[in-house]
Amino acid sequence: MRTPAFWYRPPGLAAWVLAPLGALYGLGGALRRRRAVPQRAGVPVVCVGNLVAGGAGKTPVCLALSRMLAALGHRVHFLTRGHGGRERGPLAVDPARHTAADVGDEALLLAASAPAWVSRDRVAGARAAAAAGATVVVMDDGFQNPHLAHDLALVVADGAVGFGNGFLIPAGPLREPVAAGLARAGAVVVMGEDRAGVAAQAPGLPILRAALVPDGAGWRGRRVLAFAGIGRPAKFFDTLAAVGAVVVERVPFPDHHPYTPDTVMDLVERAARLNARPATTAKDAVRLPHEARAMVDVLPVRAVWQDGDAVRRLLPAVP
């Protein structure tokens, strides 16, 4: 799904017309959470979620937490639904065998760092991870899933756009009302400068500040045709410009877009005509056909904490 532009503008006609559908969407989610009885996994579960549809930086935050938990002595396993993949799980992800069509793009990124599990049934997935030796499970997304009990839930918000126009899907980007979601959170992670006033909407909650830091070595002056199929492609395009790349064309795709060989070859040929190289995100790269990956440049990013000690104080201790 391509993120509608009006989601991140002041509410207009489209938002108000769709607001009744958003109210029904919110009611359905609230009833689902009210009826559920959260189940324990047998090990601590750290949930990294958000309140909006689309990307806010959850996967880089999961990877940053994994490094921190591992340094504290934990055996970290990741858990994800496997959005965009066909496998229902519980399934241990094998990057040498599985593709994004099997397990989704986030699962492959996570599995490159620590053991990762795909499971539509989050309780079953977390218990499988615990049985395989995990001492803590870091769940990428799933904040709105009421079946698995969390020991810590972090809500990630993009400081540039926050919670959008404040309306629920499809009238806006929200999966649930902001106040209801933050009432279940243990802390809010604000990614980048808080231009949208996220912290002001979370009184009483710890605010953890982080930034997505690109590995920009060698990009200055490089001519690129930038493409991305993430929640907010413009964020990636701006990051490329910030590291000094010359972005000659910007090509947005819907989130989790499955790239075909023909699509990639079209991008490569368009870039060549512009005397440029195609460039994309690490998340997009795992969805490229294997034979096309050498033809595309990838800009890796990682989440960096402003105050790592504040994060560590919230994390579960090693048993």
Coordinates of C-alpha atoms in Angstrom, one line a residue:
M1 CA 0.0 0.0 0.0
R2 CA 1.3 3.5 -0.9
T3 CA 0.9 5.9 2.0
P4 CA -1.7 8.6 1.1
A5 CA -0.1 12.0 1.2
F6 CA -3.2 13.5 3.0
W7 CA -2.4 11.3 6.1
Y8 CA 0.4 13.7 6.9
R9 CA -1.3 17.0 6.2
P10 CA -3.8 18.9 8.3
P11 CA -7.2 17.2 8.2
G12 CA -9.0 18.0 5.0
L13 CA -12.1 16.7 3.1
A14 CA -10.7 13.2 2.5
A15 CA -9.9 12.7 6.2
W16 CA -13.3 13.8 7.3
V17 CA -15.2 11.8 4.7
L18 CA -13.3 8.6 5.7
A19 CA -13.4 9.3 9.5
P20 CA -16.5 7.1 10.1
L21 CA -14.6 4.1 8.6
G22 CA -11.7 5.0 10.9
A23 CA -14.0 5.0 13.9
L24 CA -15.1 1.5 13.0
Y25 CA -11.5 0.4 12.5
G26 CA -10.6 1.7 15.9
L27 CA -13.6 0.1 17.5
G28 CA -12.7 -3.3 16.1
G29 CA -9.2 -3.1 17.4
A30 CA -10.4 -2.0 20.8
L31 CA -12.8 -4.9 21.1
R32 CA -10.2 -7.3 20.0
R33 CA -7.8 -6.1 22.7
R34 CA -10.5 -6.1 25.4
R35 CA -11.5 -9.7 24.7
A36 CA -7.9 -11.1 24.6
V37 CA -6.1 -12.7 27.5
P38 CA -2.4 -12.1 27.0
Q39 CA -0.2 -15.2 27.3
R40 CA 3.4 -15.3 28.7
A41 CA 6.2 -16.7 26.6
G42 CA 8.4 -18.0 29.5
V43 CA 11.1 -15.3 28.8
P44 CA 10.9 -11.5 28.8
V45 CA 9.4 -10.0 25.6
V46 CA 10.4 -6.5 24.4
C47 CA 7.9 -5.2 21.9
V48 CA 9.0 -2.5 19.4
G49 CA 5.9 -1.1 17.8
N50 CA 4.3 2.1 16.6
L51 CA 0.9 3.7 16.4
V52 CA 0.9 4.4 12.6
A53 CA 0.8 2.3 9.5
G54 CA 4.1 2.3 7.7
G55 CA 7.7 2.7 8.8
A56 CA 8.9 4.7 11.8
G57 CA 12.3 3.0 12.3
K58 CA 11.1 -0.1 14.2
T59 CA 13.6 -2.6 12.7
P60 CA 16.7 -0.5 13.2
V61 CA 15.5 0.1 16.9
C62 CA 15.2 -3.7 17.3
L63 CA 18.7 -4.2 16.0
A64 CA 20.0 -1.5 18.3
L65 CA 18.3 -3.1 21.3
S66 CA 19.6 -6.5 20.3
R67 CA 23.2 -5.2 20.4
M68 CA 22.6 -3.7 23.8
L69 CA 20.9 -6.8 25.3
A70 CA 23.6 -9.0 24.0
A71 CA 26.2 -6.8 25.6
L72 CA 24.3 -7.3 28.9
G73 CA 24.6 -11.1 28.6
H74 CA 21.2 -12.0 27.0
R75 CA 20.7 -14.5 24.2
V76 CA 18.5 -12.5 21.9
H77 CA 16.0 -13.9 19.4
F78 CA 13.8 -11.7 17.2
L79 CA 10.1 -12.3 16.5
T80 CA 8.2 -10.9 13.6
R81 CA 5.0 -11.6 11.8
G82 CA 6.8 -11.9 8.4
H83 CA 4.8 -9.2 6.6
G84 CA 4.9 -9.8 2.9
G85 CA 6.0 -13.4 3.3
R86 CA 4.0 -16.6 2.7
E87 CA 5.2 -18.6 5.7
R88 CA 2.9 -18.7 8.7
G89 CA 5.4 -20.2 11.2
P90 CA 6.6 -20.6 13.8
L91 CA 9.6 -20.8 11.6
A92 CA 13.3 -20.1 12.3
V93 CA 14.6 -17.8 9.5
D94 CA 17.5 -19.1 7.4
P95 CA 18.8 -16.2 5.2
A96 CA 20.7 -18.8 3.1
R97 CA 17.4 -20.6 2.3
H98 CA 14.6 -18.1 2.7
T99 CA 13.7 -15.2 0.6
A100 CA 11.6 -12.1 1.3
A101 CA 8.7 -13.8 -0.5
D102 CA 8.9 -16.6 2.1
V103 CA 9.4 -14.6 5.3
G104 CA 9.2 -10.9 4.5
D105 CA 12.0 -8.3 4.4
E106 CA 12.2 -7.4 8.1
A107 CA 12.8 -11.0 9.0
L108 CA 15.9 -11.3 6.7
L109 CA 17.4 -8.1 8.1
L110 CA 16.9 -9.3 11.6
A111 CA 18.2 -12.8 11.0
A112 CA 21.5 -11.3 9.7
S113 CA 22.1 -10.1 13.3
A114 CA 20.6 -12.8 15.6
P115 CA 18.2 -15.8 15.4
A116 CA 14.9 -14.7 14.1
W117 CA 11.4 -16.3 14.0
V118 CA 8.5 -15.7 11.8
S119 CA 5.1 -16.5 13.3
R120 CA 1.6 -15.2 12.6
D121 CA 0.8 -16.6 16.1
R122 CA 3.0 -14.4 18.2
V123 CA 2.6 -16.5 21.4
A124 CA 3.7 -19.7 19.5
G125 CA 6.6 -17.8 17.9
A126 CA 7.9 -16.4 21.3
R127 CA 7.6 -19.8 22.9
A128 CA 9.5 -21.4 20.1
A129 CA 12.3 -18.9 20.5
A130 CA 12.4 -19.6 24.3
A131 CA 12.6 -23.3 23.6
A132 CA 15.5 -22.7 21.2
G133 CA 17.5 -20.9 23.9
A134 CA 16.4 -17.3 23.9
T135 CA 16.7 -15.5 27.2
V136 CA 14.8 -12.5 25.7
V137 CA 12.6 -12.0 22.7
V138 CA 12.6 -8.7 20.8
M139 CA 9.4 -8.4 18.7
D140 CA 9.4 -6.2 15.6
D141 CA 5.9 -4.8 15.4
G142 CA 2.9 -6.4 17.1
F143 CA 2.1 -3.6 19.6
Q144 CA -1.6 -3.9 18.6
N145 CA -1.5 -7.7 18.9
P146 CA -3.1 -8.5 22.2
H147 CA -2.3 -12.1 22.6
L148 CA 1.4 -12.0 23.6
A149 CA 2.2 -10.4 27.0
H150 CA 5.0 -7.8 26.8
D151 CA 7.5 -7.0 29.6
L152 CA 8.4 -3.8 27.9
A153 CA 6.7 -2.0 25.0
L154 CA 8.4 0.8 23.1
V155 CA 6.4 2.9 20.7
V156 CA 8.6 4.3 17.9
A157 CA 7.6 7.6 16.3
D158 CA 9.2 9.5 13.4
G159 CA 9.9 12.9 14.8
A160 CA 9.4 14.5 11.4
V161 CA 5.8 13.5 11.0
G162 CA 4.7 12.1 14.4
F163 CA 1.2 10.6 14.3
G164 CA 0.1 12.4 11.2
N165 CA -3.3 14.0 10.9
G166 CA -4.5 12.3 14.1
F167 CA -7.1 10.2 12.3
L168 CA -7.5 6.4 12.2
I169 CA -7.0 4.2 9.1
P170 CA -8.2 4.9 6.3
A171 CA -8.8 8.5 7.2
G172 CA -5.2 8.8 8.6
P173 CA -2.2 6.7 9.5
L174 CA -3.2 5.7 13.1
R175 CA -3.8 2.1 14.0
E176 CA -5.4 3.2 17.2
P177 CA -6.0 6.5 19.1
V178 CA -2.8 8.0 20.4
A179 CA -3.9 8.2 24.0
A180 CA -5.1 4.6 24.1
G181 CA -1.9 3.3 22.5
L182 CA 0.5 5.4 24.7
A183 CA -1.4 4.2 27.8
R184 CA 0.0 0.7 27.1
A185 CA 3.6 1.8 26.3
G186 CA 6.6 1.7 28.6
A187 CA 8.4 4.5 26.7
V188 CA 8.4 6.4 23.4
V189 CA 11.3 6.4 21.0
V190 CA 11.4 9.6 19.0
M191 CA 13.5 9.1 15.8
G192 CA 15.2 12.2 14.7
E193 CA 14.3 15.8 15.6
D194 CA 10.9 16.0 17.2
R195 CA 9.4 18.5 14.8
A196 CA 5.9 17.0 15.2
G197 CA 5.7 17.4 19.0
V198 CA 5.6 13.7 19.8
A199 CA 7.0 14.1 23.3
A200 CA 4.3 16.6 24.2
Q201 CA 1.7 14.0 23.4
A202 CA 3.2 11.5 25.8
P203 CA 3.2 13.2 29.3
G204 CA 4.6 11.0 32.0
L205 CA 6.3 8.5 29.7
P206 CA 10.1 8.2 29.3
I207 CA 11.2 9.7 26.0
L208 CA 14.1 7.9 24.4
R209 CA 15.7 9.9 21.6
A210 CA 17.5 8.2 18.7
A211 CA 18.6 8.9 15.1
L212 CA 19.0 6.9 12.0
V213 CA 22.6 7.4 11.1
P214 CA 23.6 6.4 7.6
D215 CA 27.0 5.0 6.6
G216 CA 27.6 7.8 4.2
A217 CA 31.3 7.0 3.3
G218 CA 31.8 7.4 -0.5
W219 CA 28.4 8.8 -1.3
R220 CA 29.3 12.5 -1.6
G221 CA 29.0 13.6 -5.2
R222 CA 27.7 10.2 -6.3
R223 CA 24.8 10.5 -8.9
V224 CA 22.0 8.2 -8.0
L225 CA 18.5 7.3 -9.1
A226 CA 16.9 6.7 -5.7
F227 CA 14.1 4.2 -5.2
A228 CA 12.4 2.8 -2.1
G229 CA 9.3 0.8 -1.1
I230 CA 9.1 1.7 2.5
G231 CA 6.5 3.6 4.7
R232 CA 7.9 7.0 3.8
P233 CA 10.3 6.9 0.8
A234 CA 10.9 10.6 1.0
K235 CA 12.8 10.0 4.2
F236 CA 15.3 7.8 2.4
F237 CA 15.6 10.3 -0.5
D238 CA 16.4 13.1 2.0
T239 CA 18.9 10.9 3.8
L240 CA 20.8 10.3 0.5
A241 CA 20.9 14.0 -0.1
A242 CA 22.1 14.6 3.4
V243 CA 25.1 12.3 2.9
G244 CA 26.0 14.3 -0.2
A245 CA 24.6 12.1 -3.0
V246 CA 23.3 13.8 -6.1
V247 CA 19.7 12.5 -6.3
V248 CA 18.9 12.9 -10.0
E249 CA 15.5 11.0 -9.8
R250 CA 13.3 9.8 -7.0
V251 CA 11.1 6.7 -7.5
P252 CA 8.7 5.8 -4.7
F253 CA 7.1 2.4 -4.4
P254 CA 4.4 1.1 -2.0
D255 CA 5.7 -0.3 1.4
H256 CA 7.0 -3.9 1.0
H257 CA 6.9 -3.7 -2.8
P258 CA 8.0 -7.0 -4.4
Y259 CA 10.5 -6.1 -7.1
T260 CA 10.5 -8.1 -10.3
P261 CA 13.5 -8.5 -12.6
D262 CA 11.8 -6.3 -15.2
T263 CA 11.2 -3.5 -12.6
V264 CA 14.9 -3.5 -11.5
M265 CA 16.2 -3.6 -15.1
D266 CA 14.0 -0.6 -15.9
L267 CA 15.5 1.3 -12.9
V268 CA 19.0 0.3 -14.0
E269 CA 18.5 1.5 -17.5
R270 CA 16.9 4.8 -16.4
A271 CA 19.8 5.4 -14.1
A272 CA 22.3 4.7 -16.9
R273 CA 20.6 7.2 -19.2
L274 CA 21.1 9.8 -16.4
N275 CA 24.7 8.8 -15.9
A276 CA 23.8 7.6 -12.4
R277 CA 23.5 4.4 -10.3
P278 CA 20.3 3.0 -8.8
A279 CA 20.3 3.2 -5.0
T280 CA 18.0 1.9 -2.3
T281 CA 17.6 0.9 1.3
A282 CA 18.8 -2.3 3.0
K283 CA 15.2 -3.2 3.5
D284 CA 14.4 -2.9 -0.2
A285 CA 17.6 -4.7 -1.1
V286 CA 16.5 -8.0 0.4
R287 CA 13.4 -7.9 -1.9
L288 CA 15.5 -7.5 -5.1
P289 CA 16.0 -10.5 -7.3
H290 CA 19.3 -12.1 -6.3
E291 CA 20.9 -11.6 -9.7
A292 CA 20.1 -7.9 -9.7
R293 CA 21.6 -7.0 -6.3
A294 CA 25.1 -6.2 -7.6
M295 CA 23.6 -3.6 -10.0
V296 CA 22.1 -1.6 -7.1
D297 CA 23.8 0.5 -4.4
V298 CA 22.6 0.2 -0.9
L299 CA 22.8 2.9 1.8
P300 CA 22.8 1.1 5.3
V301 CA 21.6 3.0 8.4
R302 CA 21.6 2.1 12.1
A303 CA 19.7 3.5 15.1
V304 CA 22.0 5.4 17.5
W305 CA 20.7 6.4 21.0
Q306 CA 21.2 9.8 22.3
D307 CA 21.3 8.4 25.9
G308 CA 22.1 4.7 26.0
D309 CA 22.0 4.5 29.8
A310 CA 18.4 5.7 29.8
V311 CA 17.6 2.7 27.4
R312 CA 19.5 0.2 29.5
R313 CA 17.6 1.1 32.6
L314 CA 14.4 0.0 31.0
L315 CA 15.7 -3.4 29.7
P316 CA 15.1 -6.7 31.5
A317 CA 18.0 -8.0 33.5
V318 CA 19.7 -11.3 32.7
P319 CA 18.1 -14.0 34.8

